PDB file of C-alpha atoms in Angstrom:
ATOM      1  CA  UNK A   1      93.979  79.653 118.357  1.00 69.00           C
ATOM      2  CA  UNK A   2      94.241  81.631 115.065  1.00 78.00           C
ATOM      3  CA  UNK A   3      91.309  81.779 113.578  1.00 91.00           C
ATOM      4  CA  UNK A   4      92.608  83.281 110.457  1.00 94.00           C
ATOM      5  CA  UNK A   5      95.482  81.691 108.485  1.00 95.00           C
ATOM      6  CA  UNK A   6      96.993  82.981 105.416  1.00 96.00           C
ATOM      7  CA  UNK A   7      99.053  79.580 105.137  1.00 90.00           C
ATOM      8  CA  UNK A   8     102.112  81.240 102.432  1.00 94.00           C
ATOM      9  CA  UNK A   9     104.785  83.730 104.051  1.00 93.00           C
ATOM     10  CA  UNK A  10     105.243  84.774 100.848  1.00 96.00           C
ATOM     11  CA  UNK A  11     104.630  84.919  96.955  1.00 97.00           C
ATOM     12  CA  UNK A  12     106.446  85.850  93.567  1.00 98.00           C
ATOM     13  CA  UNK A  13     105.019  86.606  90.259  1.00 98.00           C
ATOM     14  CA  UNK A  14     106.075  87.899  86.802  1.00 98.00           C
ATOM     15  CA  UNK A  15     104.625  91.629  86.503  1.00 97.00           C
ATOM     16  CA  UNK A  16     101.407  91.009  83.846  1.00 97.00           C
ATOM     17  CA  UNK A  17     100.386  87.464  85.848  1.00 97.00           C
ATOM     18  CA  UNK A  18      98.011  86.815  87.993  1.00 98.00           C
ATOM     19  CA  UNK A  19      98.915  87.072  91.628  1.00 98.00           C
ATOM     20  CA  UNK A  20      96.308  84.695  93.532  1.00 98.00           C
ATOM     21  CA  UNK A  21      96.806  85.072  97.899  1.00 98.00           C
ATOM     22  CA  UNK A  22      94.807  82.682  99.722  1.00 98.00           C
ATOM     23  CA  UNK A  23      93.167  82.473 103.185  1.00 97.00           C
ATOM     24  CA  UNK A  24      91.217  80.101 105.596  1.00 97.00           C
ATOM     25  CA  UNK A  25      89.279  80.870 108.723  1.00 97.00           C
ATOM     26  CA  UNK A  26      88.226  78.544 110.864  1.00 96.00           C
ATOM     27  CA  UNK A  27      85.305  80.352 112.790  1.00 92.00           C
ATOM     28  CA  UNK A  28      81.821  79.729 111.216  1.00 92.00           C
ATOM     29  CA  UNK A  29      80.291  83.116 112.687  1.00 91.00           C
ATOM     30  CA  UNK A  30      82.656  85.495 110.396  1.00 93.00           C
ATOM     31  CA  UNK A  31      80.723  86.992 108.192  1.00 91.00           C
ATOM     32  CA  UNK A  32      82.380  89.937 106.769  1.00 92.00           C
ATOM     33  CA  UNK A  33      85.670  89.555 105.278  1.00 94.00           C
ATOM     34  CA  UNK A  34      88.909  91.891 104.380  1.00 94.00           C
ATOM     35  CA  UNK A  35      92.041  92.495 102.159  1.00 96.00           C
ATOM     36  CA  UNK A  36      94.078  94.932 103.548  1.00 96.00           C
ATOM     37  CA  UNK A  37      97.675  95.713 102.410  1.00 97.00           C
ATOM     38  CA  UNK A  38     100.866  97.396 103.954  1.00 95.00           C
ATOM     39  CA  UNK A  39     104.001  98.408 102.562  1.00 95.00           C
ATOM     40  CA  UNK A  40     107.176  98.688 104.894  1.00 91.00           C
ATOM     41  CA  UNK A  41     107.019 101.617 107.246  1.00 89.00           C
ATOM     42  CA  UNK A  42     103.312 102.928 106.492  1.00 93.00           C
ATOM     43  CA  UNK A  43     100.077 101.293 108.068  1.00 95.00           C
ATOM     44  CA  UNK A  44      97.725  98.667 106.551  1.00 95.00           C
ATOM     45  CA  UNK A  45      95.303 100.286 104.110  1.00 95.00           C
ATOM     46  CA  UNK A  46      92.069  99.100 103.131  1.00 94.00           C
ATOM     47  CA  UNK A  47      91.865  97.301  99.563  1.00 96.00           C
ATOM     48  CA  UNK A  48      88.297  95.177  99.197  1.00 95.00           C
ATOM     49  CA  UNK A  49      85.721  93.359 100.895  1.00 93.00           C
ATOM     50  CA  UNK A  50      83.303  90.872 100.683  1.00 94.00           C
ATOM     51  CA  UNK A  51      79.956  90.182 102.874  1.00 92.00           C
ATOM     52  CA  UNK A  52      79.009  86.398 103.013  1.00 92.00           C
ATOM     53  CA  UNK A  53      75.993  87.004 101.044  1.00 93.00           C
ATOM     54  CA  UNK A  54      78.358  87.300  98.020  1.00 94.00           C
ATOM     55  CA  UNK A  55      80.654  84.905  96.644  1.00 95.00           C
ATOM     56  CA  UNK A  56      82.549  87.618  94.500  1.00 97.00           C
ATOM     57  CA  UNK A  57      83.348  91.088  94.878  1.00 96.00           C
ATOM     58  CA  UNK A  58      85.699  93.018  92.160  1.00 97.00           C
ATOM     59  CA  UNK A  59      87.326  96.471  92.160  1.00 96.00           C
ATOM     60  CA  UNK A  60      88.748  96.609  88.910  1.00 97.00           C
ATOM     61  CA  UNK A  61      92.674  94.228  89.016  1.00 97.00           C
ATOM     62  CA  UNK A  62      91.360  93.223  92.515  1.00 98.00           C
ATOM     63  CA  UNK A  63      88.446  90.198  93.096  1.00 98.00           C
ATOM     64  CA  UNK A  64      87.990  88.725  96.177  1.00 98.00           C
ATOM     65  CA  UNK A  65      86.259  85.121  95.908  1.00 98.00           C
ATOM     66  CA  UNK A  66      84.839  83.670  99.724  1.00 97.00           C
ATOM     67  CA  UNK A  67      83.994  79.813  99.286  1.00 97.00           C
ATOM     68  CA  UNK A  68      81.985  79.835 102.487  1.00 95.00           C
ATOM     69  CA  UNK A  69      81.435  75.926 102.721  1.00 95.00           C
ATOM     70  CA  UNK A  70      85.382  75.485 102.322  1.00 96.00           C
ATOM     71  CA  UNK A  71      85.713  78.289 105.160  1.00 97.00           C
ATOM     72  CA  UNK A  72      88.433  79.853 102.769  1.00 97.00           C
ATOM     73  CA  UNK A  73      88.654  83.225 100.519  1.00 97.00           C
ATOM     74  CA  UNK A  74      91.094  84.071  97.994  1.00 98.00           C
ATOM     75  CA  UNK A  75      92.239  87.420  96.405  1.00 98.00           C
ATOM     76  CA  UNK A  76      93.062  87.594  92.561  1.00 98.00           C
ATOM     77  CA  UNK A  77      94.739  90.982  91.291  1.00 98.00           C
ATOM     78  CA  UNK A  78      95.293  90.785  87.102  1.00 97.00           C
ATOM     79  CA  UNK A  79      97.588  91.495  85.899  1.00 97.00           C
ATOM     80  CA  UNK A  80      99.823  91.703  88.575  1.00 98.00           C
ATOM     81  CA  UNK A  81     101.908  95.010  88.926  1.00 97.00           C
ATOM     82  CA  UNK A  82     105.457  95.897  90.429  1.00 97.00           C
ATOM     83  CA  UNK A  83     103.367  98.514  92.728  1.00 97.00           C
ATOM     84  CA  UNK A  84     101.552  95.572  94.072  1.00 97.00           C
ATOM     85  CA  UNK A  85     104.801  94.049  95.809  1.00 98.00           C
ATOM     86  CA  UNK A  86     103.714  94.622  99.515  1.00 97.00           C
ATOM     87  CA  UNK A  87     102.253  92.504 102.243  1.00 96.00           C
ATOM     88  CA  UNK A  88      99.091  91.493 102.444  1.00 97.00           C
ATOM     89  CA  UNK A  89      96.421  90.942 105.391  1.00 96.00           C
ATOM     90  CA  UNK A  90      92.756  89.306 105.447  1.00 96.00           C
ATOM     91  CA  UNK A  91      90.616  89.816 107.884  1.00 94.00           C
ATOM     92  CA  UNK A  92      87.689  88.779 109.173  1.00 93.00           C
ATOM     93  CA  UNK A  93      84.557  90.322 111.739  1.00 90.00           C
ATOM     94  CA  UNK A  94      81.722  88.761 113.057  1.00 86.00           C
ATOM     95  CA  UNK A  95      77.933  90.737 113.227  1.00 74.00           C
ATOM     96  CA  UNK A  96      77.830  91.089 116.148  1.00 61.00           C
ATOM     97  CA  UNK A  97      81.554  92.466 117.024  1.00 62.00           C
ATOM     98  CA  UNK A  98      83.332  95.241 116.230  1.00 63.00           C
ATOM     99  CA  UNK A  99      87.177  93.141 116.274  1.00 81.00           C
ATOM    100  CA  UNK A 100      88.549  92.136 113.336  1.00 87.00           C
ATOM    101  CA  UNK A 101      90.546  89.274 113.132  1.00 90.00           C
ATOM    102  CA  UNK A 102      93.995  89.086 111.237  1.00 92.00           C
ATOM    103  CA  UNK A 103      95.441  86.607 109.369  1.00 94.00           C
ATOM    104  CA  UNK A 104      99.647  86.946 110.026  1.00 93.00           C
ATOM    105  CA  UNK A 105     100.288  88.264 106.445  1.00 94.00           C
ATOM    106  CA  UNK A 106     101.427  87.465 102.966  1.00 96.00           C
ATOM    107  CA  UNK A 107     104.542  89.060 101.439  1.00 96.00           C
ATOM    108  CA  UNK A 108     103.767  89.717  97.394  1.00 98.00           C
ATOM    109  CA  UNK A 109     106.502  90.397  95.297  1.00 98.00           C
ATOM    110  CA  UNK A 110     105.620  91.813  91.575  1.00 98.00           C
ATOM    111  CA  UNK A 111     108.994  90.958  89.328  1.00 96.00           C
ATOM    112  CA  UNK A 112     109.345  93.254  86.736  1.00 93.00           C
TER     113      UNK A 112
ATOM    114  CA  UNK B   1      92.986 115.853 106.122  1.00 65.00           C
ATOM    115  CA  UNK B   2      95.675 114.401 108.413  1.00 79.00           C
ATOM    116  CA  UNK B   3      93.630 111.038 108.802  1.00 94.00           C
ATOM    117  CA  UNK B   4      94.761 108.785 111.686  1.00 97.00           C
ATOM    118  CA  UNK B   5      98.199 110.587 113.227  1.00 96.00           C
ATOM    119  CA  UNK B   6     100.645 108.265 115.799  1.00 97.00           C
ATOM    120  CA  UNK B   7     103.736 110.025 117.845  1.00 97.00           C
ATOM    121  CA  UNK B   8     105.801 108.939 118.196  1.00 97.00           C
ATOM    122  CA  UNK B   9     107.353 106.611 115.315  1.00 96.00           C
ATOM    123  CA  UNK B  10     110.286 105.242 117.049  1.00 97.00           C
ATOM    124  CA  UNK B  11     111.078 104.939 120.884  1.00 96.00           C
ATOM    125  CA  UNK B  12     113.495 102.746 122.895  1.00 97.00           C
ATOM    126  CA  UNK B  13     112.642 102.191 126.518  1.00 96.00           C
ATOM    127  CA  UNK B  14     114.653 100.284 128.938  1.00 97.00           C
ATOM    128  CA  UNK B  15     112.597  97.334 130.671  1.00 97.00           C
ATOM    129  CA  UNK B  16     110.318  99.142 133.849  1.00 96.00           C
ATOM    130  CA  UNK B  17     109.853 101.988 132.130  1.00 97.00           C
ATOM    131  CA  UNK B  18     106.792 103.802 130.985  1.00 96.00           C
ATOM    132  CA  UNK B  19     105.525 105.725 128.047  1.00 96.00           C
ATOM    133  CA  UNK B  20     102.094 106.521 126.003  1.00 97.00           C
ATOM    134  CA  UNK B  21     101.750 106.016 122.428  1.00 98.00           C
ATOM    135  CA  UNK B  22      99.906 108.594 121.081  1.00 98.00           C
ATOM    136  CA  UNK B  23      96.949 108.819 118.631  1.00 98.00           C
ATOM    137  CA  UNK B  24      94.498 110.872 117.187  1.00 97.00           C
ATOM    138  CA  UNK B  25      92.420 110.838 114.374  1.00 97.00           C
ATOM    139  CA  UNK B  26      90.285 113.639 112.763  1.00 96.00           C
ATOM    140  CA  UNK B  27      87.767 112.310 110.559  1.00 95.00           C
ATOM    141  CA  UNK B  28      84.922 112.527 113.392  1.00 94.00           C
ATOM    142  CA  UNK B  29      85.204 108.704 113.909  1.00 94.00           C
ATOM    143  CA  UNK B  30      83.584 107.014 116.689  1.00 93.00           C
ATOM    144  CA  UNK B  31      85.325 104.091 117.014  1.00 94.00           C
ATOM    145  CA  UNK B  32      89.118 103.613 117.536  1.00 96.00           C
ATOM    146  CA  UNK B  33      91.310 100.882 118.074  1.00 96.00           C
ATOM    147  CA  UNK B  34      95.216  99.659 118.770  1.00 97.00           C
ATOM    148  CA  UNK B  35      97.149  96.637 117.363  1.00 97.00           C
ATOM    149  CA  UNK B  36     100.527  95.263 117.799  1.00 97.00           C
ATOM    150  CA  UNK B  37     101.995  93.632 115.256  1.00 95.00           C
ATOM    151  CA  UNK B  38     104.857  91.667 116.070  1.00 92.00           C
ATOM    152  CA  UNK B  39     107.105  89.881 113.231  1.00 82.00           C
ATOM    153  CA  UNK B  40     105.329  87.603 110.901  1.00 79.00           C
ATOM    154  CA  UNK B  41     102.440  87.870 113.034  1.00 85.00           C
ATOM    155  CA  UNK B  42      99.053  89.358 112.050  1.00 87.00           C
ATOM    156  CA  UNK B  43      97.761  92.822 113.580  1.00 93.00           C
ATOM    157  CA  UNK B  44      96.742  91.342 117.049  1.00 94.00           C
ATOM    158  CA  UNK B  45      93.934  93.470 118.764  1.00 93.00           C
ATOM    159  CA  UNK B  46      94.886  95.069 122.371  1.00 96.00           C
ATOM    160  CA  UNK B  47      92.136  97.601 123.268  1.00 96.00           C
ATOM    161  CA  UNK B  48      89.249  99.735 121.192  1.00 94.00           C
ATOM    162  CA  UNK B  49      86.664 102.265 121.983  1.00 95.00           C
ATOM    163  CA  UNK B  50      83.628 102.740 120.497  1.00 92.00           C
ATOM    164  CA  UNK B  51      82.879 106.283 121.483  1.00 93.00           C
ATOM    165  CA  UNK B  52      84.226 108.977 124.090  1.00 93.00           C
ATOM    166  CA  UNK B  53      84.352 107.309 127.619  1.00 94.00           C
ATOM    167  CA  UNK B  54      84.046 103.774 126.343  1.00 94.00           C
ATOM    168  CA  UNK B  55      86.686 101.366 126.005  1.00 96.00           C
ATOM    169  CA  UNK B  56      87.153  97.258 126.144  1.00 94.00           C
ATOM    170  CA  UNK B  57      89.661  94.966 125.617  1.00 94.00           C
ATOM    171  CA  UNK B  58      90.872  92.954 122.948  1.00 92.00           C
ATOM    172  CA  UNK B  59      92.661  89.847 122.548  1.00 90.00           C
ATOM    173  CA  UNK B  60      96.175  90.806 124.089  1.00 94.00           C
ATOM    174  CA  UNK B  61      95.253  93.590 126.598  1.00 96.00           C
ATOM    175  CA  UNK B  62      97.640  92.932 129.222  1.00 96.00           C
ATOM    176  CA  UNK B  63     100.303  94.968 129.808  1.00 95.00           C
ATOM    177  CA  UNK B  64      98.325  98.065 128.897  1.00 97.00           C
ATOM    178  CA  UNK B  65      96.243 100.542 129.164  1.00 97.00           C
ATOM    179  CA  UNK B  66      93.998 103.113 127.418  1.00 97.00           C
ATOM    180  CA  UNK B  67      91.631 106.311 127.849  1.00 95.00           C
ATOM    181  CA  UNK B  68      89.161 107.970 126.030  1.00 97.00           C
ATOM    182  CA  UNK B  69      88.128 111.357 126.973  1.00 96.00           C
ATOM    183  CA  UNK B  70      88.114 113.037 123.748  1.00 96.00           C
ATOM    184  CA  UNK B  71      86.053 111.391 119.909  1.00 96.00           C
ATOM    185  CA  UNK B  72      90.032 112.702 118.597  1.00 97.00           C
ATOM    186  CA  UNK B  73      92.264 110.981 120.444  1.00 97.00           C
ATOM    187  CA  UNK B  74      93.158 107.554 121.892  1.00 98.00           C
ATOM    188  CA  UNK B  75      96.331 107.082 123.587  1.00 98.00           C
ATOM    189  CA  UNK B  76      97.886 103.679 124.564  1.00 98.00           C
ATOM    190  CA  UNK B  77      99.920 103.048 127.874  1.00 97.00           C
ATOM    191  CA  UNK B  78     102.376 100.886 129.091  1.00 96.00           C
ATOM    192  CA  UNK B  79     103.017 100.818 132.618  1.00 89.00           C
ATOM    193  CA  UNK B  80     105.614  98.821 133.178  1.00 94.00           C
ATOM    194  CA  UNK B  81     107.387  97.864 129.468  1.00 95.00           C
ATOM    195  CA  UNK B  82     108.643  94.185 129.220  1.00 96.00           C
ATOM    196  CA  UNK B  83     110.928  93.179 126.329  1.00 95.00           C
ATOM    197  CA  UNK B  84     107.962  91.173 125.086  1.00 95.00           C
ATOM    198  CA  UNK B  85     106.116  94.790 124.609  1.00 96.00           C
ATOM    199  CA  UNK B  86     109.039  94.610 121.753  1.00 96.00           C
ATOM    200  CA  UNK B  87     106.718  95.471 118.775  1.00 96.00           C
ATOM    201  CA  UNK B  88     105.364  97.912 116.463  1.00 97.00           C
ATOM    202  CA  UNK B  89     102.010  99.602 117.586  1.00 98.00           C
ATOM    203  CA  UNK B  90      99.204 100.332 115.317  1.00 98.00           C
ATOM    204  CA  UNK B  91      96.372 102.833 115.541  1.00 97.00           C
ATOM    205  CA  UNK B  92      92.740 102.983 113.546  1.00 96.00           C
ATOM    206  CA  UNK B  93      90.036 104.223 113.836  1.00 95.00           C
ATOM    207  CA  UNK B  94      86.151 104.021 111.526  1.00 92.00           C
ATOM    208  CA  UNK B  95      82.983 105.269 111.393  1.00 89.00           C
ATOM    209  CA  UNK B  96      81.821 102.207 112.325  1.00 82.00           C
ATOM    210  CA  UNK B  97      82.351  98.343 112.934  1.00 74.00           C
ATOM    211  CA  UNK B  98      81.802  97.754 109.714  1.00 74.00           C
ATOM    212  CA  UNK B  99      83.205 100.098 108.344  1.00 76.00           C
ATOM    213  CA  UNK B 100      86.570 100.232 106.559  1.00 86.00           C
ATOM    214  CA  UNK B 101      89.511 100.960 109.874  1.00 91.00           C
ATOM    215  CA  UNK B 102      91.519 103.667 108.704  1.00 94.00           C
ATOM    216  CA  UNK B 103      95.276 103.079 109.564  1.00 96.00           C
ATOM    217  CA  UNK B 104      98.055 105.293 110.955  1.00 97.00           C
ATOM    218  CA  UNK B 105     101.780 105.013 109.971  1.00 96.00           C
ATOM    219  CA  UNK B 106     102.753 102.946 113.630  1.00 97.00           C
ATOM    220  CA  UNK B 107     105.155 103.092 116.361  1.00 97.00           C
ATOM    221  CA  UNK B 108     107.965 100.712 116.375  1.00 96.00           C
ATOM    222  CA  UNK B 109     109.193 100.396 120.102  1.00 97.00           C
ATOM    223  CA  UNK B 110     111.896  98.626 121.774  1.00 96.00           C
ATOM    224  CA  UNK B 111     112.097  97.488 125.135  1.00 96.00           C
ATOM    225  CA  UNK B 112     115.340  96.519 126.063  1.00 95.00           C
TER     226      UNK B 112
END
């Protein structure tokens, strides 16, 4: 049962574009949601967050939009760099649980 | 600052064998945690702790095993390794639940 999906293996965008990575969760108690990313050989690091209170969170190329009725979030970086090319995780927790849940990953790669 | 520290990076181990993935951490965090992440899979969940003394199980906790005597350190061990323990291991620790998880660099280990 994966509760978090991050449908697209992979994406590729000019360096200067907008790199858009989506993701859908299916269980309605999540309310705290993560980007993480992870280049080869190093562990995930933390990028942004959002609490379900909000609808938008930015940190300055990075916004994270969570459409809470569509059970999906999305994470915009602009413009898109060649530093950016790594893979990228959401996550989600619930209150009342300290587990985060993964979603399997999305491979960005920044063309220069 | 060494952050979150994991020994050791690579290890082969032929199927019935044992070993313990280390961890340790030295930011004063309370809570710690271990992931596998196997390929094209998310960062699955095995076991965290939550302080000294204190651990629980995740979502794939079989297989393994962990202690927590120290707020530092966290180890991870495998009894009795199956080629399906074929994975690279991930330990992180935070202040809190919801508080960002700090990383280490992983263990990649092969069971053969």
């Amino acid at each position: 049962d994966q509760q978090v999906k991050q449908n697209s293996p992979s994406l590729s965008v000019q360096e200067g574009r907008i790199s858009i990575l989506n993701c859908d969760y299916t269980n309605s108690m999540f309310d705290y949601f993560l980007w993480y990313k992870k280049y080869p050989a190093e562990g995930p690091t933390f990028l942004i967050s959002i609490s379900s209170i909000k609808d938008k969170n930015e940190d300055g190329r990075f916004t994270v939009f969570l459409n809470k009725s569509a059970k999906h979030l999305s994470l915009h970086i602009v413009p898109s760099q060649p530093g950016d090319s790594a893979v990228y995780f959401c996550a989600a927790s619930q209150t009342s649980g300290s587990r985060l849940t993964f979603g399997e990953g999305t491979q960005l790669t920044v063309n220069p | 600052n060494a952050g979150v520290t994991q020994t050791p990076k690579f290890r082969i181990l032929k199927i019935g064998q044992s070993m313990t993935l280390q961890c340790a951490q030295d930011m004063n965090h309370n809570y710690m945690y271990w992931y596998r992440q196997d390929p094209g899979m998310g960062l699955k969940l095995i076991y965290y702790s939550v302080g000294a003394g204190i651990t629980d199980k995740g979502e794939v906790p079989n297989g393994y095993n962990v202690s927590r005597s120290t707020t530092e350190d966290f180890p991870l061990r495998l009894e009795l390794a199956a080629p399906s323990q074929t994975s690279v291991y991930f330990c992180a620790s935070s202040q809190d639940y919801r508080e960002t998880q700090y990383f280490g660099p992983g263990t990649r280990l092969l069971v053969l």
